[in-house]
Amino acid sequence: MPENKKCMVIFQPSGRRGYIDQGKTIKEASVALGVDIEGVCSEKAVCGKCKVRVEKGAFEKYGIESHRGNISPMGATERKFVNLRQEQHGYRLACQAEVMGDIVVFVPEMSRMGKQIVRKAAREIDIALKPAVRKYFLELPRASLSDTLGDWERLTDELNRKYKLKNLTIDYQALLGLQNAVRQGDWKVTVSVWQDKEVIKVEPGFVEKGYGLAVDVGTTTVAGYLCDLPNGKLVATASMMNPQVIYGEDVMSRICYTMTNSEGLEQLNQAIIDGLNGIVEDVATQAGIKRQDILDMTIVGNTCMHHIFLNIDPQYIGKAPFPPALHHSLDIKARDWGLKIAPEAEKVEKGSYPPHEEPETTEIRGIGIKIAPGAYVHVLPIEAGFVGADNVGVLIAEAPYNQDSIELIIDIGTNGELILGNRQRLISASCATGPAFEGAEIRYGMRAAPGAIEKIAIDKETKEVRFRVIDQEGWNTELKEVGAKGICGSGIIDVVPQLFLAGIIDRTGRFSKDLKSPRYRETDGEPEFVIAWANETSIGQDIVICQEDIRNIQLAKGAMYAGAKILMRTLGVDKLDKVILAGAFGSYIDKESAAMLGLFPDCDPTNLYSVGNAAGDGARIALLNVDKRKEADEMARKVEYIELTLAPDFDKVFAKAMWLPHMNDGFPHLERLLPQKK
Amino acid sequence: MPENKKCMVIFQPSGRRGYIDQGKTIKEASVALGVDIEGVCSEKAVCGKCKVRVEKGAFEKYGIESHRGNISPMGATERKFVNLRQEQHGYRLACQAEVMGDIVVFVPEMSRMGKQIVRKAAREIDIALKPAVRKYFLELPRASLSDTLGDWERLTDELNRKYKLKNLTIDYQALLGLQNAVRQGDWKVTVSVWQDKEVIKVEPGFVEKGYGLAVDVGTTTVAGYLCDLPNGKLVATASMMNPQVIYGEDVMSRICYTMTNSEGLEQLNQAIIDGLNGIVEDVATQAGIKRQDILDMTIVGNTCMHHIFLNIDPQYIGKAPFPPALHHSLDIKARDWGLKIAPEAEKVEKGSYPPHEEPETTEIRGIGIKIAPGAYVHVLPIEAGFVGADNVGVLIAEAPYNQDSIELIIDIGTNGELILGNRQRLISASCATGPAFEGAEIRYGMRAAPGAIEKIAIDKETKEVRFRVIDQEGWNTELKEVGAKGICGSGIIDVVPQLFLAGIIDRTGRFSKDLKSPRYRETDGEPEFVIAWANETSIGQDIVICQEDIRNIQLAKGAMYAGAKILMRTLGVDKLDKVILAGAFGSYIDKESAAMLGLFPDCDPTNLYSVGNAAGDGARIALLNVDKRKEADEMARKVEYIELTLAPDFDKVFAKAMWLPHMNDGFPHLERLLPQKK
């Protein structure tokens, strides 16, 4: 009997991979590799919830070729759940499809067990209410043979008489619904007016409620905040993995994808439009409203996300001198988003400048963003090629331009963005941190979802590890069932300084040679440290941190630190009055850990703030106050962008920045914690 | 052998009908009935040009049911020219399909022989040039690592520096093409700016030319005028039958169609959008330009056409108190025209008020108007429920609001529209003339196309008829081959006064009882008068005017005359200083004939003007001068609409108006021509 053949199985978007015995189902492989796939029927092909997509093509990064022929053929039971179109796209039921060779399997959002918890949660923000869309109730004089005025003129006369609104226009789609709204409301209507300029919706009768949606499109996570426009209250939040993740984990790989695939931009654009509609559906369902009750929307994202969600070719922001297509904010009708007009453009070879040919409007097709059809989506401005609308969101949320003290704002996402300065001068930079803080490129890294280790403490003497898991009350040591699945961002920020302070790694990040602990071991010649024993997990294997993980975390933190140092030098300051940590999981980060990791230069811990998703806050602020939209445009142009890599000693600064902090090395505020320089 | 079965064959849109022997081809039937169908292969199924559509369903007006089974099955030769989709819609080759039973056959524009000649021809208009779209050439500073400004900001900075333009926005589609245009033009671009507000197109390098299209959507005829925007010159004209004609010949029947067919409005809207794209294609081809070189467009039409081309439900303008959805002008992106967003609306039963439900934006699909995708289409305002944007076109073209003399402006289309007054006061009215003047409802009426009799003179003594045919030099009596096919509008205006002056009909329109002429005869008990003998035609049969034709012409002219009388009474004037005849074929009308027909009250013939398609002129004026767009909005609201049918003695006035003029009856200026009252 031949030895059982092993097949490489790689799960996306998590990146978890390993060798699996031929003949195992994808579901079995997922369990073995710690990937959660939904399913409520105990693999009986009854619930159809474990749908996954088997990818096709070469995955050079992993050195494998994924063939759909490397999966057992589809049976009749399975086919009941997979329609023809899905089959063509490689969809299978994980509990039925058997692994026959090397494959890459994508687990779509809907099939992932344990929805991501909203780490992009919203904090309370205090903002003067001045929304772009306001509602007005009107009683119109009835048309008669002696008064045959048109419906629209009847309406504008009344808006002028009662509310002093002048020179209004009407959205084309709103116009198409005007006559019926007027008659169904028996000549009483509620009119939604955008910026006191344009009627975007007419509803019959008196309708008090109106909603707005603020969205932060992160490279990895998309978060949406539904607000009640008249009172500013947060009504619902939703988040999801950015559906573009399957095309590349970071911005450069996505730009590259659009350049090497003729329909790449379109695919990425459609993916995010679909994602935005998913967010819309989600918040509307939570709030018990209709999608079309959402009358306004604001959106932020880094420059690459910004260009792609606008369907603007991102190739020029991917190569020097990185100029964006535009900086200024935009107001684009929700229904225009993702509309395909230019089939001609598809024929153009990417990489070179496509010949300039106005699209042949043979057919226009798409779905738009499914909120009120007349509504606008306000896109916040961007600062520079690498400092995007998300950072502008942070900017208006934190408003350092109103401060005298020197602030450093760190926005931690898949890219790290920095703002430094005060009301005199503001400078910004972008740091290529990579996605380590989001759990990617870390062997047991994961999203912030139930089962994720979010907090880690290591005893300096015993080297024993305590940790907390999302959705579990108490530390692992206090629980019967721990059920850890991996380590998420805040745990990742904790683990390196904890290892360092416990003497397990040195300040260069290397494991100590003389370490004695059952948790420390070498596997295939690679040193690793056990954070959670297999019996504390739900994945049946030890959760470890290996040398490569530590290196990736150091690279990420070093990029941030070096960036801050160069900005400080540029601004001519040698100390920070205040450090603000922003980012999707910003408010979950242990500030002390971040300081000890050396994510930023020394600062008094009492002046260290975690503000969570400030980019999302900025989007909400712009949603609720139109003056802040103007402020965003002004401030985005005021901030000076500094290209870090142009600093002549960048490499040197960066190399040094990868080391962990030492008190003698300019961290007086960490005195009580940090070891003395040897 | 059984007698040959006769089948009723009705051709649309001409309405020609007759009994045809079973087994004849549709082409043979068309020849017999005087309908021209294209074809260059002598019925050998080689050219494929004679494609017609066999209709399905009941045609109550004619008392027949048209079955596609009443046509011989399609053979292999024919199938080469008819694809599956066309077959499903009933398309056949006229030269192959044989008539087996009663049928209604629609001859599409492309299959009609002898394209309609542009009777909506354009006259020279003298207008200060101030187009809405202007082009600006720019040389942009090149992006570099020390100047990473976005493309858009680079462009607006230069537009501001060089041309003092400020606060510009950019069309979303233009934005998508911005980066490539800039790079392909090596940082030199030509920018098209709408209303000094919005960039609608960016082209690489220096591009001088830019075009605009003015369109007049008549109930029966659509005419387009392509102008060179920088110099205002007319570059090309095109006209076609309004493709909506198959759904109803006049506005009321089309409104009715939208109310009785769940997808009626959508069908009519798509038909006219397709038609507009046909006009665009036609003028672009003539001018040797690309459709996307057309940067601006203006459009006029009566209120019903206006509502339908905008996709606004016309039901409310079809019933008292006839309020339109709006009066004001609109600027709507070309690409938004005809886009379908609201599949939900289809489910609504027409006639009642549909429940107000914002459309579910499940999919957006359509073709738009295929000019520059960023361009706007400017829709001129309308005056009232029955006095539309076409009349506003007439208004700004003739500008009676700048005159002291009392002018009557008559716009003859499928509907007749009147404006009376001067700078003090202007009143307007709409007259239900019906389509007689356009050749419909007249037995041998036809469009103004080659072969149409356009001028008729009848000798008072001999009762002999002389006539002229479009595209033929000289009178019929001077030609060897006459080749008449029917009578068009200007001939129809001629024929009744000529018959009257020759004593063939009396002033009530009845044929004289004691008439002796070989041209006068009765067929099936109906009196008729031969205008052209069969050997003078290309249709192989006599072209006659029958009693019903005369009655229809009288109804049409009477509606006009009565309207003018009531307006004069309303304004308190008893004589006209000036009469202006406008309309598609206005400039071809014999003014004297029109006066003798009694189309309008008495006026000095020296103050009688034919101005042709003034509605189209108005559209051109608005295209070339934005100030005139504002003037149109102001004047449209200034004109007072008079509902003629509300006049208590309307029926009496109308009945009297049907009579032909008599000198003693208030026509002193016709003294030398008209008979004395008996």
Short mmCIF file of N, CA and C in Angstrom, two decimals, chain A residues 473-563:
data_model
loop_
_atom_site.label_atom_id
_atom_site.label_comp_id
_atom_site.label_asym_id
_atom_site.label_seq_id
_atom_site.Cartn_x
_atom_site.Cartn_y
_atom_site.Cartn_z
N GLU A 473 -14.40 35.67 29.25
CA GLU A 473 -14.22 36.45 30.47
C GLU A 473 -13.01 35.88 31.21
N GLY A 474 -12.03 36.69 31.54
CA GLY A 474 -10.89 36.23 32.35
C GLY A 474 -9.71 35.73 31.55
N TRP A 475 -8.63 35.47 32.28
CA TRP A 475 -7.39 35.01 31.65
C TRP A 475 -7.46 33.51 31.37
N ASN A 476 -6.61 33.04 30.53
CA ASN A 476 -6.58 31.60 30.18
C ASN A 476 -6.43 30.72 31.42
N THR A 477 -5.66 31.25 32.38
CA THR A 477 -5.39 30.45 33.58
C THR A 477 -6.63 30.29 34.45
N GLU A 478 -7.65 31.10 34.20
CA GLU A 478 -8.87 31.03 35.01
C GLU A 478 -9.98 30.27 34.31
N LEU A 479 -9.71 29.78 33.13
CA LEU A 479 -10.79 29.19 32.33
C LEU A 479 -10.62 27.69 32.19
N LYS A 480 -11.76 27.02 32.10
CA LYS A 480 -11.73 25.58 31.84
C LYS A 480 -11.48 25.33 30.35
N GLU A 481 -12.28 26.01 29.56
CA GLU A 481 -12.19 25.90 28.10
C GLU A 481 -11.62 27.21 27.59
N VAL A 482 -10.47 27.20 27.00
CA VAL A 482 -9.88 28.46 26.55
C VAL A 482 -10.24 28.71 25.08
N GLY A 483 -9.98 27.72 24.25
CA GLY A 483 -10.42 27.79 22.85
C GLY A 483 -9.75 28.86 22.03
N ALA A 484 -8.45 29.10 22.27
CA ALA A 484 -7.74 30.09 21.45
C ALA A 484 -7.56 29.57 20.03
N LYS A 485 -7.57 30.50 19.08
CA LYS A 485 -7.42 30.11 17.67
C LYS A 485 -6.21 30.77 17.01
N GLY A 486 -5.77 31.87 17.57
CA GLY A 486 -4.65 32.60 16.97
C GLY A 486 -4.43 33.88 17.74
N ILE A 487 -3.61 34.75 17.19
CA ILE A 487 -3.27 36.00 17.88
C ILE A 487 -3.68 37.17 16.99
N CYS A 488 -4.42 38.10 17.54
CA CYS A 488 -4.81 39.25 16.72
C CYS A 488 -3.93 40.45 17.05
N GLY A 489 -4.17 41.56 16.37
CA GLY A 489 -3.29 42.74 16.41
C GLY A 489 -2.82 43.18 17.79
N SER A 490 -3.76 43.35 18.75
CA SER A 490 -3.34 43.88 20.04
C SER A 490 -2.45 42.86 20.75
N GLY A 491 -2.68 41.58 20.56
CA GLY A 491 -1.82 40.53 21.11
C GLY A 491 -0.44 40.57 20.48
N ILE A 492 -0.43 40.86 19.20
CA ILE A 492 0.85 40.93 18.47
C ILE A 492 1.70 42.10 18.98
N ILE A 493 1.02 43.21 19.29
CA ILE A 493 1.72 44.37 19.84
C ILE A 493 2.29 44.03 21.24
N ASP A 494 1.52 43.21 22.00
CA ASP A 494 1.95 42.81 23.34
C ASP A 494 3.16 41.87 23.31
N VAL A 495 3.12 40.91 22.42
CA VAL A 495 4.00 39.74 22.58
C VAL A 495 5.48 40.08 22.51
N VAL A 496 5.89 40.95 21.61
CA VAL A 496 7.32 41.21 21.45
C VAL A 496 7.91 41.91 22.68
N PRO A 497 7.29 43.03 23.18
CA PRO A 497 7.86 43.62 24.40
C PRO A 497 7.82 42.65 25.59
N GLN A 498 6.79 41.82 25.67
CA GLN A 498 6.72 40.85 26.77
C GLN A 498 7.85 39.84 26.68
N LEU A 499 8.13 39.36 25.49
CA LEU A 499 9.25 38.43 25.28
C LEU A 499 10.57 39.11 25.65
N PHE A 500 10.67 40.38 25.26
CA PHE A 500 11.88 41.14 25.51
C PHE A 500 12.08 41.38 27.01
N LEU A 501 11.01 41.84 27.68
CA LEU A 501 11.12 42.16 29.10
C LEU A 501 11.38 40.90 29.93
N ALA A 502 10.91 39.77 29.44
CA ALA A 502 11.14 38.50 30.14
C ALA A 502 12.49 37.89 29.77
N GLY A 503 13.24 38.60 28.95
CA GLY A 503 14.57 38.13 28.58
C GLY A 503 14.55 36.96 27.60
N ILE A 504 13.45 36.72 26.96
CA ILE A 504 13.37 35.60 26.03
C ILE A 504 13.99 35.97 24.68
N ILE A 505 13.80 37.22 24.30
CA ILE A 505 14.50 37.71 23.12
C ILE A 505 15.36 38.90 23.54
N ASP A 506 16.39 39.21 22.76
CA ASP A 506 17.21 40.38 23.08
C ASP A 506 16.70 41.58 22.30
N ARG A 507 17.36 42.73 22.47
CA ARG A 507 16.82 43.95 21.86
C ARG A 507 16.89 43.92 20.34
N THR A 508 17.68 43.00 19.77
CA THR A 508 17.69 42.88 18.31
C THR A 508 16.58 41.95 17.83
N GLY A 509 15.87 41.31 18.79
CA GLY A 509 14.77 40.44 18.43
C GLY A 509 15.14 38.97 18.35
N ARG A 510 16.40 38.65 18.62
CA ARG A 510 16.83 37.25 18.55
C ARG A 510 16.52 36.52 19.85
N PHE A 511 16.14 35.25 19.73
CA PHE A 511 15.91 34.44 20.93
C PHE A 511 17.23 34.28 21.69
N SER A 512 17.15 34.41 23.03
CA SER A 512 18.35 34.23 23.87
C SER A 512 18.86 32.81 23.72
N LYS A 513 20.17 32.69 23.66
CA LYS A 513 20.74 31.37 23.42
C LYS A 513 20.62 30.45 24.63
N ASP A 514 20.62 31.08 25.83
CA ASP A 514 20.66 30.26 27.04
C ASP A 514 19.29 30.10 27.70
N LEU A 515 18.26 30.22 26.89
CA LEU A 515 16.90 30.19 27.45
C LEU A 515 16.50 28.77 27.84
N LYS A 516 15.99 28.65 29.09
CA LYS A 516 15.51 27.35 29.55
C LYS A 516 14.02 27.49 29.89
N SER A 517 13.19 26.91 29.06
CA SER A 517 11.74 26.93 29.32
C SER A 517 11.12 25.86 28.44
N PRO A 518 10.14 25.13 29.00
CA PRO A 518 9.46 24.12 28.15
C PRO A 518 8.75 24.77 26.96
N ARG A 519 8.52 26.08 27.06
CA ARG A 519 7.82 26.77 25.98
C ARG A 519 8.76 27.10 24.82
N TYR A 520 10.02 27.08 25.10
CA TYR A 520 10.97 27.42 24.04
C TYR A 520 11.47 26.15 23.38
N ARG A 521 11.47 26.13 22.07
CA ARG A 521 11.90 24.92 21.36
C ARG A 521 12.30 25.29 19.94
N GLU A 522 12.90 24.29 19.31
CA GLU A 522 13.21 24.49 17.89
C GLU A 522 12.43 23.48 17.07
N THR A 523 11.81 23.93 16.00
CA THR A 523 11.11 23.03 15.08
C THR A 523 11.73 23.22 13.71
N ASP A 524 12.19 22.14 13.14
CA ASP A 524 12.90 22.21 11.86
C ASP A 524 14.02 23.25 11.93
N GLY A 525 14.69 23.33 13.05
CA GLY A 525 15.83 24.24 13.19
C GLY A 525 15.45 25.68 13.48
N GLU A 526 14.14 25.94 13.52
CA GLU A 526 13.67 27.32 13.76
C GLU A 526 13.23 27.45 15.21
N PRO A 527 13.79 28.45 15.94
CA PRO A 527 13.33 28.61 17.32
C PRO A 527 11.92 29.18 17.38
N GLU A 528 11.15 28.73 18.36
CA GLU A 528 9.80 29.28 18.55
C GLU A 528 9.43 29.21 20.02
N PHE A 529 8.45 30.02 20.40
CA PHE A 529 8.02 30.10 21.80
C PHE A 529 6.52 29.87 21.85
N VAL A 530 6.12 28.96 22.74
CA VAL A 530 4.70 28.59 22.79
C VAL A 530 3.92 29.62 23.61
N ILE A 531 2.92 30.19 23.00
CA ILE A 531 2.04 31.14 23.71
C ILE A 531 0.88 30.37 24.34
N ALA A 532 0.27 29.50 23.55
CA ALA A 532 -0.86 28.70 24.05
C ALA A 532 -0.59 27.24 23.72
N TRP A 533 -0.77 26.39 24.74
CA TRP A 533 -0.62 24.96 24.50
C TRP A 533 -1.83 24.44 23.73
N ALA A 534 -1.62 23.36 23.02
CA ALA A 534 -2.69 22.80 22.19
C ALA A 534 -4.00 22.65 22.96
N ASN A 535 -3.91 22.23 24.24
CA ASN A 535 -5.16 22.02 25.00
C ASN A 535 -5.85 23.33 25.37
N GLU A 536 -5.17 24.44 25.15
CA GLU A 536 -5.81 25.74 25.40
C GLU A 536 -6.42 26.30 24.10
N THR A 537 -6.32 25.53 23.05
CA THR A 537 -6.79 26.03 21.75
C THR A 537 -7.97 25.22 21.25
N SER A 538 -8.60 25.73 20.22
CA SER A 538 -9.65 24.95 19.57
C SER A 538 -9.15 24.41 18.23
N ILE A 539 -7.86 24.60 17.98
CA ILE A 539 -7.35 24.14 16.70
C ILE A 539 -6.43 22.92 16.87
N GLY A 540 -6.32 22.45 18.10
CA GLY A 540 -5.61 21.20 18.34
C GLY A 540 -4.11 21.28 18.12
N GLN A 541 -3.55 22.44 18.16
CA GLN A 541 -2.10 22.54 18.06
C GLN A 541 -1.62 23.75 18.86
N ASP A 542 -0.32 23.73 19.21
CA ASP A 542 0.24 24.84 19.98
C ASP A 542 0.23 26.10 19.14
N ILE A 543 -0.07 27.21 19.79
CA ILE A 543 0.05 28.51 19.12
C ILE A 543 1.38 29.10 19.53
N VAL A 544 2.24 29.32 18.54
CA VAL A 544 3.61 29.75 18.85
C VAL A 544 3.92 31.08 18.16
N ILE A 545 4.99 31.70 18.65
CA ILE A 545 5.60 32.85 17.98
C ILE A 545 6.99 32.39 17.55
N CYS A 546 7.27 32.54 16.25
CA CYS A 546 8.56 32.08 15.77
C CYS A 546 9.46 33.27 15.44
N GLN A 547 10.70 32.95 15.14
CA GLN A 547 11.67 34.02 14.85
C GLN A 547 11.19 34.91 13.70
N GLU A 548 10.60 34.29 12.69
CA GLU A 548 10.15 35.07 11.52
C GLU A 548 9.01 36.03 11.90
N ASP A 549 8.14 35.56 12.80
CA ASP A 549 7.05 36.43 13.28
C ASP A 549 7.64 37.67 13.94
N ILE A 550 8.62 37.44 14.80
CA ILE A 550 9.22 38.55 15.54
C ILE A 550 9.87 39.53 14.56
N ARG A 551 10.53 38.98 13.57
CA ARG A 551 11.18 39.81 12.56
C ARG A 551 10.14 40.66 11.81
N ASN A 552 9.04 40.08 11.47
CA ASN A 552 7.99 40.83 10.76
C ASN A 552 7.40 41.94 11.63
N ILE A 553 7.25 41.65 12.91
CA ILE A 553 6.72 42.68 13.82
C ILE A 553 7.75 43.81 13.96
N GLN A 554 9.02 43.43 14.03
CA GLN A 554 10.07 44.44 14.13
C GLN A 554 10.12 45.32 12.89
N LEU A 555 9.97 44.69 11.74
CA LEU A 555 9.97 45.46 10.49
C LEU A 555 8.84 46.47 10.50
N ALA A 556 7.69 46.05 10.97
CA ALA A 556 6.51 46.92 10.99
C ALA A 556 6.72 48.08 11.96
N LYS A 557 7.15 47.74 13.16
CA LYS A 557 7.31 48.80 14.17
C LYS A 557 8.48 49.71 13.80
N GLY A 558 9.52 49.12 13.23
CA GLY A 558 10.69 49.90 12.83
C GLY A 558 10.34 50.93 11.77
N ALA A 559 9.47 50.55 10.84
CA ALA A 559 9.06 51.48 9.78
C ALA A 559 8.36 52.69 10.39
N MET A 560 7.53 52.43 11.39
CA MET A 560 6.80 53.49 12.08
C MET A 560 7.77 54.41 12.83
N TYR A 561 8.63 53.77 13.57
CA TYR A 561 9.55 54.52 14.42
C TYR A 561 10.48 55.39 13.57
N ALA A 562 11.02 54.79 12.53
CA ALA A 562 11.94 55.53 11.65
C ALA A 562 11.23 56.72 11.00
N GLY A 563 10.00 56.48 10.60
CA GLY A 563 9.21 57.55 10.00
C GLY A 563 9.04 58.71 10.96
#
